[in-house]
Short mmCIF file of C-alpha atoms in Angstrom, two decimals:
data_model
loop_
_atom_site.label_atom_id
_atom_site.label_comp_id
_atom_site.label_asym_id
_atom_site.label_seq_id
_atom_site.Cartn_x
_atom_site.Cartn_y
_atom_site.Cartn_z
CA MET A 228 1.26 8.16 -1.30
CA ALA A 229 -1.60 6.22 -0.04
CA HIS A 230 -2.71 7.52 3.23
CA ILE A 231 -5.94 5.76 3.87
CA SER A 232 -6.63 7.23 7.24
CA ARG A 233 -6.68 10.94 6.59
CA ARG A 234 -10.23 11.38 7.77
CA ARG A 235 -10.10 14.83 9.24
CA SER A 236 -10.08 18.18 7.52
CA PRO A 237 -6.60 19.71 7.76
CA ALA A 238 -5.75 23.37 7.58
CA PRO A 239 -5.54 24.73 4.00
CA ALA A 240 -1.74 24.85 3.83
CA LEU A 241 -1.41 21.37 5.23
CA ALA A 242 -4.16 20.06 2.99
CA ALA A 243 -2.10 20.99 -0.05
CA ALA A 244 0.84 19.03 1.29
CA LEU A 245 -1.19 16.00 2.31
CA ALA A 246 -3.01 15.86 -1.02
CA LEU A 247 -0.07 13.96 -2.44
CA THR A 248 -0.10 11.42 0.31
CA ALA A 249 -3.37 9.85 0.38
CA LEU A 250 -6.50 8.10 -0.08
CA LEU A 251 -7.27 11.15 2.04
CA GLY A 252 -10.39 11.07 4.11
CA PRO A 253 -13.88 11.99 3.13
CA ALA A 254 -13.84 12.63 -0.55
CA ALA A 255 -15.99 14.69 -2.70
CA GLY A 256 -18.31 14.86 -5.44
CA GLY A 257 -18.00 14.91 -9.10
CA ALA A 258 -17.48 12.43 -11.82
CA ALA A 259 -16.39 14.95 -14.41
CA ALA A 260 -13.08 14.35 -16.15
CA ALA A 261 -10.25 16.78 -15.72
CA THR A 262 -6.65 16.95 -16.84
CA PRO A 263 -4.20 18.44 -14.34
CA ALA A 264 -1.41 20.62 -15.62
CA THR A 265 1.88 18.75 -16.00
CA GLY A 266 4.61 21.27 -16.71
CA ALA A 267 8.04 19.70 -17.08
CA GLY A 268 9.65 21.90 -14.45
CA THR A 269 13.14 21.35 -15.81
CA ALA A 270 14.90 22.14 -19.03
CA ALA A 271 14.31 19.35 -21.49
CA ALA A 272 17.30 17.20 -22.35
CA THR A 273 18.71 17.43 -25.84
CA THR A 274 17.52 14.92 -28.42
CA GLY A 275 20.93 13.27 -28.36
CA ASP A 276 20.86 12.91 -24.58
CA VAL A 277 17.41 11.34 -24.64
CA ARG A 278 18.42 8.90 -27.37
CA ALA A 279 21.50 7.84 -25.40
CA VAL A 280 19.46 7.30 -22.24
CA VAL A 281 16.78 5.37 -24.11
CA ALA A 282 19.41 3.19 -25.78
CA GLY A 283 20.93 2.43 -22.40
CA LEU A 284 17.55 1.61 -20.83
CA GLU A 285 16.61 -0.68 -23.70
CA ARG A 286 19.56 -2.94 -22.93
CA TYR A 287 17.94 -3.79 -19.59
CA ALA A 288 14.23 -3.47 -20.45
CA HIS A 289 11.95 -6.52 -20.71
CA PRO A 290 8.67 -6.15 -22.63
CA LEU A 291 5.40 -7.04 -20.95
CA ARG A 292 3.17 -9.34 -22.97
CA SER A 293 0.10 -7.87 -21.33
CA THR A 294 -1.08 -5.99 -18.28
CA ALA A 295 -4.00 -8.42 -17.84
CA PRO A 296 -3.55 -11.36 -15.45
CA GLY A 297 -3.75 -14.89 -16.74
CA GLY A 298 -2.15 -16.56 -19.70
CA PRO A 299 1.54 -17.30 -20.22
CA SER A 300 4.02 -15.57 -17.94
CA ASP A 301 7.27 -16.24 -19.78
CA ASP A 302 7.71 -12.48 -20.17
CA LEU A 303 8.02 -12.27 -16.37
CA ARG A 304 10.79 -14.86 -16.03
CA ALA A 305 13.42 -12.13 -15.79
CA PHE A 306 11.30 -10.29 -13.20
CA GLY A 307 11.27 -13.36 -10.98
CA GLN A 308 15.02 -13.74 -11.36
CA LEU A 309 15.80 -10.18 -10.40
CA THR A 310 13.80 -10.52 -7.16
CA ARG A 311 15.86 -13.49 -6.01
CA GLY A 312 17.72 -12.67 -2.84
CA ALA A 313 14.82 -10.50 -1.59
CA ASP A 314 12.45 -11.63 1.15
CA ILE A 315 10.33 -8.48 0.85
CA VAL A 316 9.46 -6.93 -2.52
CA GLY A 317 7.62 -3.61 -2.50
CA ILE A 318 5.53 -3.11 -5.62
CA GLY A 319 4.29 0.44 -5.90
CA GLU A 320 1.48 2.12 -7.73
CA ALA A 321 1.74 5.53 -9.36
CA SER A 322 -2.05 5.76 -9.01
CA HIS A 323 -4.47 4.22 -6.52
CA GLY A 324 -7.28 4.41 -9.05
CA SER A 325 -5.98 2.92 -12.31
CA LYS A 326 -7.09 -0.51 -13.51
CA ASP A 327 -3.96 -1.50 -15.38
CA VAL A 328 -1.66 -0.65 -12.48
CA PHE A 329 -3.44 -3.22 -10.32
CA THR A 330 -3.88 -5.88 -12.99
CA VAL A 331 -0.17 -5.79 -13.80
CA LYS A 332 0.55 -6.02 -10.07
CA GLU A 333 -1.59 -9.18 -9.99
CA ARG A 334 0.48 -10.58 -12.87
CA LEU A 335 3.69 -9.84 -10.97
CA PHE A 336 2.39 -11.38 -7.74
CA ARG A 337 1.23 -14.52 -9.54
CA ARG A 338 4.69 -14.97 -10.98
CA LEU A 339 6.29 -14.42 -7.59
CA ALA A 340 3.79 -16.68 -5.80
CA GLU A 341 4.08 -19.70 -8.02
CA PRO A 342 7.67 -20.21 -9.20
CA GLU A 343 9.37 -17.91 -6.68
CA GLY A 344 7.64 -18.92 -3.45
CA PHE A 345 6.12 -15.65 -2.25
CA SER A 346 3.01 -16.29 -0.20
CA ALA A 347 1.89 -13.03 1.44
CA TYR A 348 0.42 -9.91 -0.15
CA ALA A 349 0.60 -6.93 2.22
CA MET A 350 -1.66 -3.95 1.58
CA GLU A 351 -2.65 -0.57 2.93
CA ILE A 352 -5.77 -2.00 4.53
CA SER A 353 -6.66 -2.55 8.16
CA TRP A 354 -5.39 -5.58 10.02
CA SER A 355 -8.94 -6.70 10.79
CA ALA A 356 -10.02 -6.42 7.13
CA ALA A 357 -7.14 -8.71 6.19
CA VAL A 358 -8.24 -11.23 8.83
CA ARG A 359 -11.68 -11.40 7.19
CA LEU A 360 -10.14 -11.76 3.74
CA ASN A 361 -7.87 -14.54 4.96
CA THR A 362 -10.86 -16.49 6.23
CA TYR A 363 -12.25 -16.31 2.71
CA LEU A 364 -8.90 -17.21 1.13
CA GLY A 365 -8.44 -20.20 3.41
CA THR A 366 -11.97 -21.58 3.55
CA GLY A 367 -14.04 -20.00 0.80
CA ARG A 368 -16.57 -18.85 3.38
CA GLY A 369 -18.31 -15.60 2.56
CA ASP A 370 -18.57 -13.52 -0.58
CA VAL A 371 -15.38 -11.61 -1.33
CA ARG A 372 -17.21 -8.63 -2.82
CA GLN A 373 -19.49 -8.43 0.20
CA ILE A 374 -16.43 -8.45 2.46
CA MET A 375 -14.79 -5.73 0.37
CA CYS A 376 -17.88 -3.53 0.34
CA GLU A 377 -18.14 -3.83 4.12
CA GLU A 378 -14.43 -3.31 4.87
CA PHE A 379 -13.22 -0.94 2.14
CA GLN A 380 -15.20 2.12 3.17
CA ASP A 381 -14.37 5.77 3.88
CA GLY A 382 -10.73 6.41 3.02
CA TYR A 383 -10.29 2.77 2.08
CA GLY A 384 -12.99 3.07 -0.58
CA LEU A 385 -10.73 3.42 -3.62
CA LEU A 386 -9.54 -0.14 -3.02
CA ASN A 387 -13.05 -1.55 -3.37
CA THR A 388 -12.45 -2.54 -6.99
CA GLU A 389 -13.07 -5.40 -9.37
CA GLU A 390 -9.33 -5.58 -9.96
CA LEU A 391 -8.62 -6.47 -6.33
CA ALA A 392 -11.64 -8.79 -6.19
CA HIS A 393 -10.12 -10.64 -9.13
CA LEU A 394 -6.81 -10.95 -7.29
CA PHE A 395 -8.49 -12.30 -4.14
CA GLU A 396 -10.50 -14.81 -6.19
CA TRP A 397 -7.33 -16.06 -7.85
CA MET A 398 -5.64 -16.40 -4.44
CA ARG A 399 -8.61 -18.42 -3.22
CA GLU A 400 -8.41 -20.76 -6.23
CA HIS A 401 -4.69 -21.16 -5.67
CA ASN A 402 -5.28 -22.08 -2.04
CA ARG A 403 -7.92 -24.64 -3.00
CA GLY A 404 -5.19 -26.59 -4.75
CA GLY A 405 -3.26 -27.12 -1.54
CA GLY A 406 0.42 -26.44 -1.10
CA ARG A 407 1.73 -23.12 0.14
CA GLN A 408 -1.24 -20.99 1.19
CA LEU A 409 -1.46 -17.37 0.10
CA ARG A 410 -2.51 -14.75 2.63
CA VAL A 411 -3.21 -11.03 2.83
CA VAL A 412 -1.52 -8.79 5.38
CA GLY A 413 -3.15 -5.58 6.64
CA LEU A 414 -0.47 -2.94 7.15
CA ASP A 415 -2.72 -0.06 8.16
CA TYR A 416 -4.48 0.83 11.40
CA SER A 417 -7.18 3.42 10.82
CA ASP A 418 -9.95 1.03 11.83
CA ALA A 419 -10.44 -2.19 13.78
CA GLY A 420 -13.48 -4.39 13.64
CA PRO A 421 -15.10 -5.94 16.73
CA GLY A 422 -13.56 -9.34 15.99
CA GLN A 423 -10.12 -7.99 16.78
CA TYR A 424 -11.06 -7.34 20.42
CA GLU A 425 -12.89 -10.65 20.68
CA ARG A 426 -9.82 -12.60 19.51
CA ILE A 427 -7.67 -10.93 22.16
CA LEU A 428 -10.21 -11.51 24.93
CA ALA A 429 -10.82 -15.13 23.88
CA TRP A 430 -7.08 -15.83 24.03
CA ALA A 431 -6.85 -14.22 27.47
CA GLU A 432 -9.80 -16.24 28.77
CA ARG A 433 -8.04 -19.45 27.72
CA ASN A 434 -4.51 -18.55 28.73
CA GLU A 435 -4.45 -15.61 31.18
CA PRO A 436 -7.95 -15.35 32.69
CA ALA A 437 -6.80 -12.99 35.42
CA LEU A 438 -6.19 -10.34 32.76
CA VAL A 439 -9.69 -10.45 31.31
CA PRO A 440 -11.45 -7.93 33.61
CA GLU A 441 -8.74 -5.32 33.09
CA LEU A 442 -8.63 -5.91 29.33
CA ARG A 443 -12.40 -5.52 29.13
CA ARG A 444 -12.16 -2.26 31.05
CA ARG A 445 -9.37 -0.92 28.88
CA TYR A 446 -11.12 -1.80 25.63
CA ALA A 447 -14.65 -0.85 26.73
CA ALA A 448 -14.84 2.52 24.96
CA LEU A 449 -13.30 1.19 21.75
CA ARG A 450 -15.65 -1.79 21.72
CA ALA A 451 -18.61 0.56 22.22
CA LEU A 452 -18.00 2.28 18.88
CA PRO A 453 -20.75 1.52 16.34
CA ALA A 454 -20.66 -1.19 13.70
CA GLY A 455 -19.68 -0.46 10.13
CA VAL A 456 -16.30 0.91 9.07
CA ALA A 457 -17.40 4.34 7.85
CA THR A 458 -19.88 4.80 10.70
CA ARG A 459 -17.35 3.70 13.28
CA MET A 460 -14.59 5.96 11.95
CA ALA A 461 -16.95 8.94 11.84
CA ALA A 462 -18.13 8.31 15.38
CA TYR A 463 -14.55 7.96 16.62
CA ASN A 464 -13.56 11.23 14.94
CA ALA A 465 -16.51 13.01 16.50
CA LEU A 466 -15.47 12.21 20.06
CA PRO A 467 -13.93 14.95 22.22
CA MET A 468 -10.15 14.91 22.13
CA ALA A 469 -10.00 14.20 25.85
CA ASP A 470 -11.98 11.00 25.32
CA LYS A 471 -9.75 9.94 22.42
CA LYS A 472 -6.64 10.49 24.52
CA THR A 473 -8.09 8.37 27.32
CA MET A 474 -8.88 5.61 24.81
CA ALA A 475 -5.32 5.78 23.50
CA LYS A 476 -3.89 5.44 27.01
CA ASP A 477 -6.18 2.48 27.66
CA ALA A 478 -5.19 0.73 24.42
CA GLN A 479 -1.52 1.21 25.24
CA ALA A 480 -2.11 -0.12 28.77
CA ALA A 481 -3.86 -3.19 27.36
CA TYR A 482 -0.90 -3.87 25.09
CA ARG A 483 1.55 -3.53 27.97
CA LEU A 484 -0.60 -5.86 30.07
CA LEU A 485 -0.44 -8.56 27.38
CA ALA A 486 3.25 -7.97 26.71
CA GLY A 487 4.04 -8.47 30.41
CA ALA A 488 1.89 -11.56 30.89
CA GLY A 489 3.39 -14.91 31.81
CA LYS A 490 2.04 -16.47 28.62
CA LYS A 491 2.40 -14.64 25.32
CA ASP A 492 1.19 -15.15 21.80
CA PRO A 493 2.91 -13.11 19.08
CA TRP A 494 -0.28 -12.84 17.02
CA VAL A 495 -2.31 -11.59 19.97
CA LEU A 496 0.42 -9.08 20.78
CA GLN A 497 0.38 -7.90 17.17
CA GLU A 498 -3.38 -7.38 17.27
CA ALA A 499 -3.06 -5.41 20.51
CA ARG A 500 -0.18 -3.39 19.06
CA VAL A 501 -2.33 -2.45 16.06
CA LEU A 502 -5.12 -1.29 18.36
CA SER A 503 -2.65 0.86 20.29
CA HIS A 504 -1.39 2.49 17.08
CA MET A 505 -4.94 3.10 15.89
CA ALA A 506 -6.01 4.77 19.12
CA ALA A 507 -2.90 6.96 19.15
CA GLU A 508 -3.55 8.11 15.58
CA TYR A 509 -7.00 9.40 16.52
CA THR A 510 -5.39 11.79 19.00
CA VAL A 511 -3.47 13.62 16.25
CA ASP A 512 -4.45 17.20 15.50
CA TRP A 513 -4.15 17.20 11.71
CA THR A 514 -4.34 21.00 11.59
CA ASP A 515 -0.95 21.10 13.32
CA PRO A 516 1.75 20.50 10.66
CA ALA A 517 4.23 19.16 13.20
CA GLN A 518 1.75 16.58 14.54
CA ALA A 519 0.66 15.62 11.03
CA LYS A 520 4.26 15.12 9.93
CA ALA A 521 5.08 13.02 12.98
CA ALA A 522 1.97 10.87 12.50
CA SER A 523 2.77 10.29 8.82
CA ARG A 524 6.31 9.36 9.77
CA LEU A 525 5.04 6.91 12.36
CA ARG A 526 2.61 5.37 9.89
CA ASP A 527 5.30 4.53 7.34
CA ARG A 528 7.55 3.15 10.07
CA THR A 529 4.74 1.05 11.51
CA MET A 530 3.78 -0.38 8.11
CA ALA A 531 7.42 -1.33 7.52
CA GLU A 532 7.68 -2.94 10.95
CA THR A 533 4.47 -4.91 10.36
CA ALA A 534 5.75 -6.27 7.04
CA VAL A 535 9.09 -7.27 8.56
CA TRP A 536 7.35 -8.77 11.62
CA TRP A 537 5.14 -10.91 9.35
CA GLN A 538 8.07 -12.06 7.22
CA ARG A 539 10.16 -13.03 10.23
CA GLN A 540 7.27 -14.56 12.14
CA THR A 541 6.14 -16.77 9.27
CA GLY A 542 9.30 -17.14 7.19
CA GLU A 543 7.18 -16.27 4.16
CA ARG A 544 8.48 -14.12 1.35
CA ILE A 545 6.15 -11.14 1.11
CA VAL A 546 5.03 -8.61 -1.50
CA VAL A 547 4.25 -5.19 -0.07
CA SER A 548 1.68 -3.44 -2.26
CA ALA A 549 1.42 0.30 -1.64
CA HIS A 550 1.71 3.66 -3.33
CA ASP A 551 4.99 4.47 -5.07
CA GLY A 552 5.52 7.15 -2.45
CA HIS A 553 5.60 4.50 0.28
CA VAL A 554 7.64 1.68 -1.31
CA SER A 555 10.33 4.06 -2.62
CA TYR A 556 13.60 4.75 -0.84
CA GLU A 557 13.27 8.53 -1.16
CA THR A 558 10.32 10.77 -0.43
CA VAL A 559 8.77 13.12 -2.95
CA MET A 560 7.17 15.13 -0.13
CA PRO A 561 9.67 15.63 2.68
CA GLU A 562 7.59 18.32 4.37
CA ALA A 563 4.78 15.80 4.92
CA TYR A 564 6.52 12.41 4.66
CA PRO A 565 10.11 12.84 5.83
CA VAL A 566 11.05 9.14 5.61
CA THR A 567 9.33 6.49 3.51
CA MET A 568 8.28 2.96 4.33
CA GLY A 569 10.77 1.81 1.69
CA ALA A 570 13.64 3.52 3.49
CA ASP A 571 12.53 1.86 6.72
CA LEU A 572 12.29 -1.53 5.00
CA ARG A 573 15.82 -1.13 3.67
CA GLU A 574 17.00 -0.25 7.18
CA LEU A 575 15.19 -3.19 8.78
CA ALA A 576 15.69 -5.84 6.08
CA GLY A 577 18.81 -4.59 4.33
CA ARG A 578 19.32 -5.91 0.82
CA ARG A 579 16.55 -8.41 1.43
CA TYR A 580 14.17 -5.58 0.46
CA LEU A 581 13.65 -4.69 -3.21
CA ALA A 582 11.70 -1.59 -4.32
CA VAL A 583 9.68 -1.75 -7.54
CA GLY A 584 7.96 1.42 -8.75
CA THR A 585 5.35 1.87 -11.44
CA THR A 586 5.23 4.74 -13.89
CA LEU A 587 2.68 5.71 -16.50
CA TYR A 588 2.76 7.96 -19.52
CA GLY A 589 -0.91 8.88 -19.34
CA GLY A 590 -4.44 7.70 -18.85
CA ASP A 591 -7.32 7.74 -16.40
CA TYR A 592 -7.67 7.22 -12.68
CA ARG A 593 -10.32 7.37 -9.99
CA ALA A 594 -9.85 9.67 -7.01
CA ARG A 595 -11.73 11.20 -4.13
CA THR A 596 -12.37 14.90 -3.81
CA ALA A 597 -12.11 17.18 -0.83
CA THR A 598 -15.85 17.28 -0.17
CA GLY A 599 -16.72 13.59 -0.12
CA GLY A 600 -17.29 12.16 -3.59
CA GLU A 601 -15.39 10.28 -6.25
CA GLY A 602 -14.60 11.08 -9.84
CA THR A 603 -12.64 9.85 -12.84
CA TYR A 604 -9.81 12.06 -14.04
CA SER A 605 -7.11 12.06 -16.68
CA VAL A 606 -3.39 12.64 -16.53
CA GLY A 607 -0.73 13.01 -19.22
CA PRO A 608 0.65 12.69 -21.73
CA ALA A 609 3.88 13.14 -19.83
CA ALA A 610 5.66 16.39 -20.62
CA PRO A 611 9.17 16.66 -22.12
CA GLY A 612 11.75 16.67 -19.35
CA SER A 613 9.75 14.27 -17.16
CA ASN A 614 10.85 10.75 -16.30
CA GLU A 615 7.86 9.21 -18.06
CA TYR A 616 8.51 11.15 -21.27
CA THR A 617 11.88 9.46 -21.66
CA LEU A 618 10.73 6.04 -20.44
CA ASP A 619 7.95 6.05 -22.99
CA LYS A 620 10.49 6.30 -25.80
CA VAL A 621 11.78 2.81 -25.04
CA ARG A 622 10.64 0.63 -27.94
CA HIS A 623 8.28 -1.49 -25.83
CA ARG A 624 4.79 -0.20 -25.09
CA ASP A 625 4.82 -1.66 -21.55
CA PHE A 626 7.95 -3.02 -19.90
CA TYR A 627 9.99 -3.42 -16.73
CA VAL A 628 13.60 -2.42 -16.34
CA ASP A 629 16.21 -3.23 -13.70
CA LEU A 630 17.69 0.16 -12.81
CA ARG A 631 20.66 -1.27 -10.93
CA PRO A 632 22.70 -2.51 -13.89
CA ALA A 633 21.29 0.23 -16.11
CA GLY A 634 22.60 2.81 -13.67
CA ARG A 635 26.16 1.60 -14.17
CA ASP A 636 26.07 3.12 -17.64
CA PRO A 637 27.41 6.68 -17.07
CA VAL A 638 24.81 8.32 -19.30
CA VAL A 639 21.87 6.36 -17.91
CA GLY A 640 23.21 6.65 -14.37
CA GLY A 641 23.31 10.42 -14.60
CA TRP A 642 19.73 10.46 -15.84
CA LEU A 643 18.53 8.08 -13.11
CA THR A 644 20.07 10.08 -10.28
CA THR A 645 18.66 13.42 -11.43
CA ALA A 646 15.30 14.42 -9.94
CA ARG A 647 12.71 15.11 -12.63
CA PRO A 648 8.94 15.64 -12.67
CA THR A 649 7.20 12.31 -12.13
CA PHE A 650 3.53 11.39 -11.88
CA VAL A 651 2.89 10.55 -8.23
CA ILE A 652 -0.89 10.54 -8.34
CA PRO A 653 -2.59 10.40 -4.94
CA GLY A 654 -6.07 9.27 -4.10
CA ARG A 655 -7.20 12.86 -3.70
CA TYR A 656 -8.19 15.30 -6.47
CA PRO A 657 -7.32 18.02 -7.35
CA ASN A 658 -3.59 17.64 -6.98
CA ASP A 659 -0.25 18.37 -8.56
CA PRO A 660 0.78 14.93 -9.78
CA ALA A 661 4.34 15.72 -10.91
CA PRO A 662 6.77 16.32 -8.04
CA ARG A 663 10.46 15.76 -8.69
CA LEU A 664 11.88 12.27 -8.20
CA ALA A 665 15.17 10.60 -9.13
CA LEU A 666 14.10 7.13 -10.24
CA GLY A 667 17.47 5.52 -9.62
CA ARG A 668 17.55 6.71 -6.02
CA ALA A 669 13.91 5.76 -5.39
CA PHE A 670 13.62 2.28 -6.90
CA ASP A 671 15.56 -0.81 -7.90
CA VAL A 672 13.13 -1.69 -10.69
CA VAL A 673 10.53 0.28 -12.62
CA VAL A 674 7.46 -1.07 -14.41
CA HIS A 675 6.39 1.41 -17.08
CA LEU A 676 2.90 1.47 -18.62
CA HIS A 677 2.08 3.56 -21.66
CA HIS A 678 -1.64 4.04 -20.97
CA VAL A 679 -3.88 3.14 -18.05
CA ARG A 680 -7.64 3.00 -17.58
CA ALA A 681 -9.64 3.93 -14.50
CA SER A 682 -10.29 1.19 -11.97
CA VAL A 683 -13.75 -0.40 -11.80
CA PRO A 684 -15.63 -0.11 -8.48
CA VAL A 685 -17.29 -3.16 -6.97
CA ALA A 686 -21.04 -2.72 -7.19
CA PRO A 687 -22.61 -2.33 -3.72
CA PRO A 688 -24.56 -5.42 -2.60
CA GLU A 689 -28.30 -5.29 -2.97
#
């Protein structure tokens, strides 16, 4: 699951647990390929059982023409239809670092944006990074790759890819044509740029000038952090815990001050709420399993609340793009992530939330390592007894399948509700990418890809 803000070095036992969750913090060094072990972990089903399950899945499977965006999208007509009735669609990724996972997600979003009326794309990025991207999407000002290189640093670095740059460029071209404008939503809160404070203070100066001196005092230490995402996050982490706790109290006090003011602006309150969550997260002792678990729980809840807030505030239908481990209804790592964002979204939005997972049979992915670098690694082929092993026997190379009607078949339903090894590949290497997951309890829809390639990093600006 994509935890972008795991910047600190947890205790060894906790590190093993958190490895599944994250674009974990400072990553390490090599670019050598490696193939993690993928033992099935359960007794393989009989050939007859597998054939019956595959036959049942094929009745509800729709082939994908391509994983590359652009071109005809008739193959996605059924996908658009099965999302009707949902205001929030979570589209997961089995890997943060695989090209084809993100290009197929762009295809899905395009189909939902144009005929189906979705207009927001929520991501595990900071609120302030999304604000910068939305300026580009709405006006064309700035260079999108420059923005990405400046904002997608440290634990956010795996998202600094050509695949996402391509998505943002398409969104910009769509917006140039007028009509419903597409926007990005930042769900995460591990960093906040200086503009976020300036927007709050500028609003207060216009509407509640008496609050300005106290807001400046409360935000002074946060505003004094250095420029640059990675530099700022490192400097924040290096502060004494007592200072970080004081900053958290001040950020919470600033939010309460704005929330109790005579005039209120929901967007300003949201920006202040994000700052309060960010400051609180920096007070977590990640070597303490109980604190780490509570912080991870709060993060998923907060991301869900932000998505629901945006949808209700704007009335826009929204795609939530995050790791499979976040968009799913059930957790694969209860000791670290007791409740998922997907479970919270179902609680908050009811049946207006739809969970779409991605699975892959094998291929390559980029990941960070424990000591600060990045590498490209391989996974698969999926082992007998795993979910992907059976999915890959469906006659289509790449496809999507609605698990809800498929699950009403007794044979398929039994298979879908049984937990089996499943690739849940985090942003951190090494890892064990095959925890047990029951697909039918985790997702409404699954997009299965036979083979994926590693994502392509955006070249740093000269």
